[in-house]
Amino acid sequence: MISEQGRKDFLGVHRRLLICGNTLVSKVFMMVWLSEEDRQLEKGVLSELSVEEAYKHIEWLDKNVGQRLAGTPQERKTARYFKQVLKSYGIPAKIFKFDAYISIPKTSELKLLKPERKTIECSCYSQIASTSPGGIEGELIYVGQGGRDDYKGLDVKGKITLAELSYSPPRPEKVRLAESFGSIGQIQINWSPKEFRVLPLGTVKRVWGNPTPETIHEMPNIPAIGVTRADGEYLKELCSKGIVRVWMRAEAWRGWGKVVQPVAEVRGTAEPDYFVLANGHYDAWGPAATCNATGNTLLIELARVFSKYKKKLRRSVRFAWWTAHETGIMDGSTWYLDNFWRDLDEHAIAYMNCDSPGMKDTLHYGPVSSEETARFHLETVKDVLGDDEAKIAASLLERPPKTGDQSFFGIGVPSISGATVPPPGKPVLGWWYHSAEDTPDKVDLDAFAKAMRMYAALIFRLCNSPILPYDFTAVAEKMIRTLSELNEKGRGSVDLSPLVREAKRLRIRTEALQKSIDGLERRLSKHKETKELRDASNKVNRCLMRLSRILMPVNYTFVGKYEQDTYGRTGLGRPIPMLQPVIELSTMSPESDEYKLLKTRLVRDRNKVWDAIIQAIELLDQTLPQLH
């Protein structure tokens, strides 16, 4: 999840969309146009949804499978079950089999040596560098959240670090940072309340997807284990009072294994090659009722209902259940991206990840959207859940982070997701997250139904809107703001003013595009969809898709189009991440080696962003005259 400041920054360009005094500004909710026939059809889709039907599959997984790690018999059993259920609904499914770099945790031990002797219960993470049978011993240093700034003033070289389990930064990035500062091992404190003696499970692999010759050296080189909140607080208190020494041993297998991945499609009619990619991971730790049986079965239920309406769908819906998300870190979604690149590049209109919907102790729907989809997402919340829920959703709106199978930033497919969320101060994914306590009693059926209705409406509108409901003026405005702030904070270390000027030129053109779209939608509302209107709509849609392909890689990645950033890499939560280091550059001595090295890279990255803005302008200059 992104920081509170990140949320405020993201909301800035959308503030005019949300609240005026205490009144929701209804006139801005006009991102999607549907015919009256489609409006009625949408109601039919929503009325067909059955939480009870989906819950049957959650119960089956709990009783018949349990933990389902990638590469295990339980994974294969689950994939076969999904295929069988889909077949019973009349939906053909394929199961892909491929190699993935996965890991299975084995054993771990932790002993407190000083200031007292005590054995502490612990869990072994996957993808770690295992210790020798003799384990490792060292001084224990508490590093808070385990982010880069938490190491300021600390010497952890040759020592074992103690960090909080959180998403600031995520687990793999904590271990990467610990390793980079010379730590020889890490212990992470679970985020559950002290009264729940729950051990965390998870992976510390930061390489996104299968490793390559260039990234295999980035695999973790230290061991890492987890402890309960109570034991972690105890160790933390000891660290605050004096020197603490511990001994730890951990063993996990890691290597190549065969994994399986189910994919199914409900084909539309008018534009069947274009599709929404709706997906969620199905490999899981523990019973995994909320992470992610709810997401898996929500997708199955959507497939069942949309299959009934397939002859009425303009575009298609492709459903995927990703594997090797947990022990491999997004191996399944990345494999699919790599092997179906051309199809995705040319035909994917949106990427909808479904992870952990319907948790108990959650109430309000929290939308997560890339900038171009935010207005559309909020409009749909208003239509489906009502004005009050829309106001709350506006305050919860987040920019998608590089976590949870967000493998498609580089290729540039717009991202939309959401779920009901816990109150502030509560664990984002529940105290039972990634543990033996993630059982079906942690599912709230009302929250599950709310998420199901939202996903169904979003997918239906993406499939049947004649014009894709994307707002690239919001993207241009965000780029202007970000580049202006970076130029100011960077104090001229790398001149970004030409990019600000070009981003303003881009905004002028995106505003012109929106005017053309508004005109098309007015004509569609008054006349039957003629060939002329279809051709114009298609031109707009191809333009919108290409804008996304051009701009998203620089807005959401460090590494660009064809590679994957490491999981949770520091700085990825901010827009145009590749230029964020200009702030750090401004604090360095211009005569230092580190300044000159970083400036060389930043000038090149500036050129990447500059090129993307120019390409977007040129695309709009070619398209706009064709729409008059």
C-alpha positions as a printed Julia matrix, in Angstrom:
628×3 Matrix{Float64}:
   0.0     0.0     0.0
   1.2     3.53   -0.63
   2.01    6.04    2.09
  -0.48    8.63    3.33
   1.55   11.35    1.62
   1.52    9.33   -1.6
  -2.24    9.08   -1.39
  -2.54   12.84   -0.87
  -0.3    13.5    -3.86
  -2.33   11.16   -6.04
  -5.6    12.73   -4.97
  -4.32   16.19   -5.83
  -5.01   15.95   -9.56
  -8.4    14.36   -8.91
  -9.56   16.69   -6.14
 -11.88   18.57   -8.47
 -13.63   15.26   -9.2
 -14.48   14.38   -5.69
 -16.1    16.72   -3.24
 -17.37   20.3    -3.38
 -18.24   21.26    0.19
 -20.27   18.27    1.3
 -21.78   17.58   -2.11
 -20.42   15.1    -4.6
 -19.96   16.87   -7.92
 -22.13   14.7   -10.14
 -21.32   16.51  -13.36
 -17.77   15.17  -13.4
 -18.99   11.59  -13.28
 -19.32   11.23  -17.03
 -16.34    9.07  -17.96
 -18.36    6.16  -19.3
 -21.19    6.22  -21.81
 -23.47    3.21  -22.15
 -26.63    2.82  -24.18
 -29.88    2.34  -22.29
 -29.87   -1.29  -23.44
 -26.44   -1.79  -21.89
 -27.52   -0.04  -18.69
 -30.31   -2.59  -18.33
 -27.93   -5.38  -19.27
 -25.54   -4.29  -16.52
 -28.37   -4.55  -14.0
 -29.0    -8.08  -15.22
 -25.35   -9.02  -14.77
 -25.28   -7.66  -11.23
 -28.51   -9.44  -10.32
 -27.08  -12.8   -11.43
 -24.1   -12.67   -9.06
 -24.22  -15.21   -6.24
 -21.98  -14.93   -3.2
 -23.3   -18.31   -2.07
 -22.17  -19.96   -5.31
 -18.69  -18.49   -4.92
 -18.48  -19.43   -1.24
 -18.98  -23.11   -2.12
 -15.58  -23.01   -3.83
 -13.95  -21.34   -0.82
 -15.25  -24.18    1.36
 -14.05  -26.8    -1.12
 -10.54  -25.35   -1.15
 -10.46  -25.25    2.64
 -11.65  -28.84    3.06
  -9.85  -30.48    0.15
  -6.63  -28.55   -0.49
  -5.45  -26.17    2.22
  -2.02  -24.67    1.6
  -1.23  -24.66   -2.11
   2.33  -23.63   -2.87
   3.58  -23.45   -6.45
   5.02  -26.68   -7.77
   3.24  -28.92   -5.25
   0.47  -31.53   -5.71
  -1.92  -29.11   -3.97
  -1.28  -26.5    -6.66
  -2.06  -29.0    -9.42
  -5.18  -30.24   -7.62
  -6.48  -26.67   -7.36
  -5.83  -25.95  -11.04
  -7.72  -29.1   -12.07
 -10.64  -28.11   -9.85
 -10.85  -24.63  -11.36
 -10.82  -26.1   -14.86
 -13.54  -28.6   -13.94
 -15.78  -25.91  -12.41
 -15.34  -23.63  -15.41
 -16.18  -26.51  -17.75
 -19.39  -27.12  -15.78
 -20.3   -23.49  -16.55
 -19.62  -24.02  -20.25
 -16.32  -22.12  -20.21
 -13.27  -23.8   -21.76
 -10.03  -23.33  -19.83
  -6.39  -24.09  -20.53
  -3.79  -25.1   -17.98
  -0.31  -23.88  -18.92
   2.73  -25.7   -17.55
   6.14  -24.04  -17.34
   9.33  -23.68  -15.32
   9.4   -21.24  -12.41
  12.08  -20.36   -9.86
  10.28  -21.32   -6.66
  11.1   -22.17   -3.06
   9.81  -24.33   -0.2
  10.63  -23.38    3.42
  11.86  -26.25    5.57
  13.04  -25.61    9.13
  14.13  -22.73   11.34
  15.3   -22.12   14.9
  15.92  -19.01   16.97
  17.67  -18.78   20.33
  18.22  -15.75   22.52
  21.76  -15.87   23.93
  22.15  -12.52   25.71
  21.04  -10.95   28.06
  19.31  -14.28   28.82
  18.98  -17.68   27.22
  15.68  -18.61   25.65
  14.31  -20.5    22.64
  11.87  -18.46   20.54
   9.34  -19.93   18.11
   9.89  -18.81   14.52
   8.95  -19.46   10.9
  11.24  -19.84    7.9
  10.73  -17.59    4.89
  11.07  -18.9     1.35
  13.76  -17.91   -1.18
  16.28  -17.21    1.6
  19.94  -18.1     1.53
  19.94  -21.0     3.99
  22.37  -21.03    6.88
  24.75  -23.91    7.47
  23.49  -26.56    9.93
  25.49  -24.71   12.57
  23.46  -21.53   12.02
  24.67  -17.96   12.53
  25.18  -15.87   15.66
  25.29  -12.12   16.04
  24.24   -8.98   17.82
  20.59   -8.08   17.22
  19.83   -4.53   16.03
  16.28   -3.16   15.8
  15.74   -1.24   12.54
  12.09   -0.21   12.8
  10.23   -0.65    9.51
  13.46   -1.67    7.82
  13.36    1.11    5.22
  16.42    2.94    3.93
  16.04    5.88    6.31
  15.72    3.53    9.3
  19.39    2.6     8.94
  20.64    6.15    9.43
  23.11    6.21   12.32
  23.09    2.41   12.7
  25.95    0.0    12.13
  24.48   -3.39   11.2
  27.49   -4.85    9.41
  27.99   -8.42   10.56
  24.86   -8.21   12.73
  21.33   -9.6    12.63
  18.54   -7.06   12.1
  15.09   -7.03   13.68
  12.39   -5.34   11.54
   8.65   -4.82   11.58
   6.61   -6.76    9.02
   4.82   -4.11    6.96
   4.46   -2.75    3.46
   6.74    0.21    4.1
   8.78   -1.28    2.54
   7.52   -4.79    1.7
   9.22   -7.9     3.05
  11.67   -8.56    0.16
  12.84   -4.93    0.11
  13.5    -5.04    3.86
  15.81   -8.0     3.34
  17.49   -6.39    0.33
  18.21   -3.24    2.31
  19.46   -5.22    5.32
  21.81   -7.14    3.04
  23.01   -3.93    1.37
  23.97   -2.49    4.77
  25.95   -5.6     5.68
  23.47   -7.46    7.89
  24.01  -11.24    8.0
  20.37  -12.16    8.69
  16.97  -10.7     9.48
  14.12  -11.42   11.89
  10.73   -9.89   11.08
   8.01   -9.17   13.66
   4.5   -10.15   12.55
   1.94   -7.34   12.39
  -0.82   -9.22   14.26
  -1.83   -8.02   17.75
   0.14   -9.51   20.66
  -2.79  -11.65   21.79
  -2.61  -13.66   18.54
   0.49  -15.84   18.55
   0.65  -16.03   14.77
   3.84  -16.73   12.84
   4.17  -14.98    9.47
   4.79  -16.88    6.24
   6.14  -15.44    3.02
   8.97  -14.95    0.58
  11.93  -12.57    0.47
  12.71  -12.93   -3.24
  12.99   -9.47   -4.74
  13.66  -10.51   -8.35
  10.28  -10.07  -10.05
   9.45  -13.14  -12.13
  11.96  -15.77  -13.15
  15.58  -14.63  -12.8
  17.8   -14.04  -15.83
  21.6   -14.17  -16.16
  21.56  -10.46  -15.28
  19.34  -10.78  -12.18
  20.21  -14.15  -10.63
  22.88  -12.42   -8.5
  20.1   -10.33   -6.93
  18.59  -13.36   -5.2
  18.71  -13.05   -1.39
  22.09  -13.85    0.12
  21.08  -13.85    3.78
  18.6   -15.91    5.85
  15.34  -14.43    7.15
  12.74  -15.69    9.6
   9.54  -14.44   11.23
   8.39  -14.27   14.87
   5.1   -13.51   16.59
   4.21   -9.97   17.62
   4.59  -10.85   21.32
   8.06  -12.34   20.88
   9.08   -9.54   18.56
   8.03   -6.89   21.07
  10.01   -8.73   23.73
  13.16   -8.73   21.57
  12.6    -5.09   20.65
  12.39   -4.11   24.31
  15.62   -5.97   25.07
  17.36   -4.14   22.2
  16.3    -0.8    23.69
  18.0    -1.66   26.99
  21.36   -2.99   25.87
  23.28   -5.5    23.79
  21.27   -8.49   22.58
  22.78  -11.56   20.92
  20.87  -14.29   19.11
  21.54  -17.49   17.21
  19.42  -18.48   14.24
  19.25  -21.32   11.76
  17.04  -21.45    8.68
  16.76  -23.77    5.71
  14.68  -23.42    2.54
  14.94  -25.14   -0.83
  14.96  -22.9    -3.87
  15.35  -23.74   -7.54
  13.47  -24.52  -10.75
  10.2   -26.41  -10.61
   7.24  -27.18  -12.88
   4.16  -25.09  -12.15
   0.66  -24.9   -13.65
  -1.56  -21.92  -14.43
  -5.26  -21.93  -15.5
  -6.53  -19.35  -18.0
 -10.05  -19.02  -19.47
 -11.82  -16.55  -21.72
 -15.39  -15.39  -22.25
 -15.42  -14.12  -25.83
 -17.3   -10.99  -26.81
 -18.86  -10.4   -30.22
 -18.23   -7.0   -31.85
 -14.56   -6.66  -30.82
 -13.68  -10.12  -29.47
  -9.91   -9.74  -29.83
  -9.85   -6.89  -27.31
 -10.12   -7.97  -23.69
 -10.07   -7.09  -20.02
  -7.51   -9.23  -18.17
  -9.08  -10.17  -14.81
  -6.89  -12.21  -12.52
  -5.55  -13.09   -9.09
  -2.97  -15.46   -7.63
  -4.09  -18.91   -6.49
  -0.92  -20.27   -4.92
  -1.15  -19.51   -1.22
   0.14  -19.86    2.34
  -1.93  -21.68    4.95
  -5.66  -22.29    4.4
  -5.66  -19.01    2.44
  -9.36  -18.21    2.66
  -8.84  -14.47    2.16
  -5.45  -14.61    0.44
  -6.61  -15.57   -2.01
  -9.51  -18.03   -2.17
 -11.94  -15.11   -2.12
 -10.22  -13.53   -5.11
 -10.07  -16.85   -6.97
 -13.72  -17.69   -6.47
 -14.85  -14.14   -7.2
 -13.25  -14.55  -10.63
 -14.9   -17.94  -11.12
 -18.29  -16.42  -10.29
 -17.69  -13.52  -12.69
 -16.78  -16.01  -15.41
 -20.01  -17.94  -14.76
 -22.19  -14.85  -15.03
 -20.42  -13.19  -17.95
 -20.57  -16.46  -19.88
 -24.37  -16.19  -19.77
 -24.14  -12.75  -21.38
 -21.3   -13.39  -23.82
 -23.45  -12.74  -26.89
 -24.17   -9.27  -25.5
 -20.54   -8.39  -24.74
 -18.73   -6.07  -27.14
 -15.26   -7.15  -25.95
 -13.91  -10.22  -24.18
 -12.94  -11.03  -20.61
  -9.84  -13.13  -20.05
  -9.55  -14.75  -16.62
  -6.23  -15.94  -15.21
  -5.28  -17.57  -11.93
  -1.6   -16.8   -11.41
   0.79  -19.23   -9.8
   4.2   -18.7    -8.16
   3.03  -15.37   -6.76
   3.98  -16.31   -3.21
   7.12  -18.44   -3.31
   8.28  -17.23   -6.7
   7.29  -13.53   -6.57
   5.02  -13.01   -9.57
   6.59  -15.74  -11.71
   3.2   -16.72  -13.16
   1.97  -13.29  -14.24
   5.41  -12.36  -15.57
   5.65  -15.6   -17.54
   2.26  -14.84  -19.09
   3.33  -11.32  -19.97
   6.58  -12.52  -21.54
   4.93  -15.29  -23.56
   1.8   -13.43  -24.7
   3.43  -10.04  -25.14
   2.16   -9.22  -28.62
  -1.44  -10.14  -27.81
  -1.35   -8.11  -24.6
   0.31   -5.12  -26.24
  -2.21   -4.98  -29.07
  -5.42   -6.08  -27.34
  -5.42   -5.74  -23.53
  -7.57   -2.76  -22.56
  -7.25   -3.07  -18.76
  -5.62   -5.16  -16.07
  -7.76   -6.01  -13.04
  -5.99   -7.8   -10.21
  -8.2    -9.39   -7.56
  -6.43  -10.12   -4.27
  -7.99  -10.56   -0.82
 -11.52   -9.17   -1.3
 -14.16   -9.8     1.35
 -12.1    -9.83    4.56
 -13.92   -9.55    7.85
 -13.52   -6.29    9.79
 -13.61   -4.33    6.54
 -16.46   -2.15    5.38
 -15.81    0.53    2.77
 -14.61   -0.1    -0.76
 -11.11    1.23   -1.44
 -10.35    1.82   -5.15
  -6.87    1.45   -6.61
  -6.36    2.92  -10.08
  -3.73    4.27  -12.39
  -4.4     7.94  -13.12
  -6.23    7.46  -16.42
  -8.78    5.08  -14.83
  -9.41    6.9   -11.54
 -12.41    9.0   -12.64
 -14.04    5.99  -14.28
 -13.47    3.92  -11.15
 -15.01    6.55   -8.86
 -17.98    7.01  -11.19
 -18.64    3.29  -11.05
 -18.47    3.29   -7.24
 -21.1     6.04   -7.23
 -23.4     4.17   -9.61
 -23.06    0.76   -7.94
 -22.61    1.56   -4.24
 -24.16    5.03   -3.94
 -23.14    8.6    -3.17
 -22.08    8.03    0.44
 -19.81    5.14   -0.47
 -18.4     7.15   -3.39
 -17.38   10.0    -1.07
 -15.53    7.55    1.16
 -13.99    5.79   -1.85
 -12.67    9.14   -3.08
 -10.8     9.59    0.21
  -9.4     6.05   -0.03
  -8.31    6.24   -3.67
  -4.78    4.9    -4.18
  -2.23    4.74   -6.96
  -1.3     1.09   -7.65
   2.0     0.09   -6.02
   4.49   -2.35   -7.56
   3.26   -5.29   -5.5
   0.72   -8.08   -5.98
   1.15   -9.23   -9.6
   1.41   -5.72  -11.03
   3.59   -7.16  -13.8
   2.02   -5.04  -16.56
   3.27   -1.51  -15.8
   6.1    -1.85  -18.3
   3.91   -2.88  -21.2
   1.52   -0.08  -20.24
  -1.86   -1.69  -19.56
  -4.11    0.51  -17.36
  -4.52   -0.91  -13.86
  -7.73   -1.14  -11.81
  -8.37   -3.04   -8.59
 -10.08   -2.66   -5.24
 -11.46   -4.29   -2.12
 -13.12   -3.35    1.12
 -10.47   -2.09    3.52
  -9.92   -2.13    7.31
 -10.16    0.98    9.48
  -7.0     3.11    9.85
  -4.41    1.57   12.14
  -5.48   -2.01   11.49
  -3.36   -4.5     9.49
  -4.05   -3.91    5.8
  -4.58   -7.6     5.06
  -5.79   -8.82    8.46
  -3.88  -10.11   11.47
  -4.24  -13.64   10.05
  -2.46  -12.73    6.77
  -0.15  -15.46    5.44
  -0.7   -17.74    8.42
  -2.46  -20.9     9.54
  -5.29  -18.68   10.82
  -6.5   -17.58    7.36
  -9.62  -19.74    7.54
 -13.13  -19.28    6.04
 -14.41  -17.57    9.2
 -12.25  -14.58    8.17
 -14.52  -13.97    5.15
 -17.26  -11.34    5.43
 -19.95  -12.15    2.88
 -21.3    -8.59    2.72
 -17.84   -7.19    2.01
 -17.3   -10.02   -0.49
 -20.55   -9.12   -2.27
 -19.58   -5.45   -2.43
 -16.27   -6.25   -4.14
 -17.96   -8.72   -6.48
 -20.51   -6.14   -7.64
 -17.77   -3.57   -8.21
 -15.62   -5.92  -10.29
 -18.62   -7.03  -12.33
 -19.67   -3.45  -13.1
 -16.14   -2.3   -13.91
 -15.56   -5.24  -16.25
 -18.94   -4.88  -17.93
 -18.37   -1.18  -18.61
 -14.87   -1.76  -19.92
 -16.25   -4.42  -22.24
 -19.3    -2.55  -23.51
 -18.43    1.15  -23.48
 -18.09    2.21  -27.14
 -15.26    4.52  -26.05
 -12.78    3.35  -23.41
 -13.32    5.4   -20.22
  -9.81    6.79  -19.81
  -8.78   10.3   -18.79
  -5.29   11.23  -20.0
  -5.66   14.84  -18.96
  -5.3    13.52  -15.4
  -2.09   11.78  -16.47
  -0.72   14.96  -18.06
  -1.6    17.04  -15.01
   0.12   14.55  -12.71
   3.23   14.65  -14.88
   3.27   18.47  -14.85
   2.98   18.55  -11.08
   5.57   15.83  -10.51
   8.13   17.25  -12.93
   7.68   20.77  -11.55
   8.19   19.57   -7.98
  11.23   17.49   -8.91
  12.74   20.4   -10.82
  12.29   22.64   -7.79
  13.54   20.13   -5.22
  16.4    19.05   -7.5
  17.64   22.67   -7.5
  18.8    22.51  -11.1
  21.01   19.46  -10.67
  19.25   18.05  -13.75
  17.18   20.56  -15.71
  13.62   19.27  -16.04
  12.04   22.53  -17.21
  11.89   21.38  -20.88
   9.89   18.34  -19.74
   7.48   20.55  -17.82
   6.88   22.6   -20.98
   6.3    19.48  -23.06
   3.95   18.02  -20.45
   1.89   21.22  -20.66
   1.74   20.8   -24.44
   0.58   17.25  -23.83
  -2.2    18.48  -21.55
  -3.51   20.84  -24.25
  -3.82   17.89  -26.61
  -5.4    15.53  -24.07
  -8.0    18.21  -23.36
  -8.7    18.43  -27.09
  -9.01   14.65  -27.21
 -11.51   14.72  -24.36
 -13.58   17.33  -26.21
 -13.67   15.04  -29.25
 -14.71   12.14  -27.02
 -17.47   14.25  -25.46
 -18.73   15.11  -28.94
 -18.71   11.47  -30.01
 -20.62   10.44  -26.92
 -23.25   13.12  -27.54
 -23.72   11.76  -31.06
 -23.9     8.21  -29.73
 -26.59    9.24  -27.25
 -28.75   10.71  -30.03
 -28.21    8.29  -32.88
 -27.82    4.6   -33.46
 -24.19    3.51  -33.59
 -23.43    3.88  -37.3
 -20.33    2.66  -39.12
 -19.02    6.23  -39.1
 -19.41    6.47  -35.32
 -17.88    3.01  -34.83
 -14.88    3.97  -36.93
 -14.41    7.2   -34.98
 -14.74    5.36  -31.66
 -12.18    2.79  -32.78
  -9.71    5.52  -33.71
 -10.12    7.08  -30.27
  -9.73    3.73  -28.53
  -6.56    2.83  -30.4
  -5.18    6.26  -29.5
  -6.06    5.81  -25.82
  -4.41    2.39  -25.72
  -1.23    3.68  -27.37
  -1.09    6.62  -24.96
  -1.18    4.14  -22.11
   1.58    2.03  -23.68
   3.77    5.12  -24.11
   3.26    6.9   -20.79
   2.78    4.2   -18.17
   6.35    2.78  -18.38
   7.87    6.13  -17.4
   5.15    6.92  -14.87
   5.4     3.61  -12.99
   8.82    2.0   -13.48
  12.53    2.49  -13.05
  13.56   -0.08  -15.65
  11.12    0.71  -18.46
   9.12   -1.39  -20.84
  10.77   -4.78  -21.14
  12.18   -5.53  -17.68
  10.67   -5.79  -14.2
  11.59   -3.69  -11.17
  12.42   -5.61   -8.02
   9.54   -6.19   -5.64
   8.76   -3.15   -3.5
  11.83   -1.24   -4.64
  12.22    1.99   -2.69
  10.87    4.92   -4.71
   8.43    2.95   -6.87
   5.44    4.32   -4.97
   6.06    7.8    -6.37
   5.21    8.95   -9.92
   7.96    9.01  -12.56
  10.19    6.97  -10.21
  13.24    7.03  -12.49
  13.57   10.8   -11.95
  12.89   10.85   -8.2
  16.64   10.55   -7.39
  17.19   14.15   -8.6
  16.31   15.13   -5.03
  19.08   12.93   -3.67
  21.46   14.27   -6.33
  20.87   17.84   -5.15
  22.28   16.93   -1.72
  25.56   15.51   -3.06
  28.84   17.27   -3.69
  29.13   18.0    -7.45
  32.77   16.94   -7.31
  32.08   13.53   -5.8
  32.1    10.3    -7.79
  28.62    9.39   -6.58
  27.24   12.7    -7.91
  28.78   12.24  -11.34
  27.65    8.62  -11.61
  24.09    9.37  -10.56
  23.83   12.46  -12.76
  24.91   10.44  -15.8
  22.08    8.0   -15.19
  19.53   10.71  -14.46
  20.28   12.6   -17.67
  19.61    9.39  -19.59
  16.41    8.78  -17.65
  15.33   12.37  -18.29
  15.68   11.62  -22.0
  13.48    8.53  -21.64
  10.71   10.57  -20.04
  11.16   13.39  -22.56
  10.9    10.93  -25.45
   7.72    9.42  -24.02
   6.03   12.81  -23.72
   7.03   13.75  -27.27
   5.77   10.41  -28.62
   2.43   10.98  -26.88
   2.17   14.48  -28.36
   2.97   13.18  -31.85
   0.36   10.43  -31.51
  -2.29   12.98  -30.56
  -1.24   15.33  -33.36
  -1.8    12.47  -35.81
  -5.12   11.38  -34.28
  -6.95   14.62  -33.49
  -7.37   15.83  -37.11
  -9.0    12.49  -37.97
 -11.71   13.06  -35.36
 -13.09   16.35  -36.71
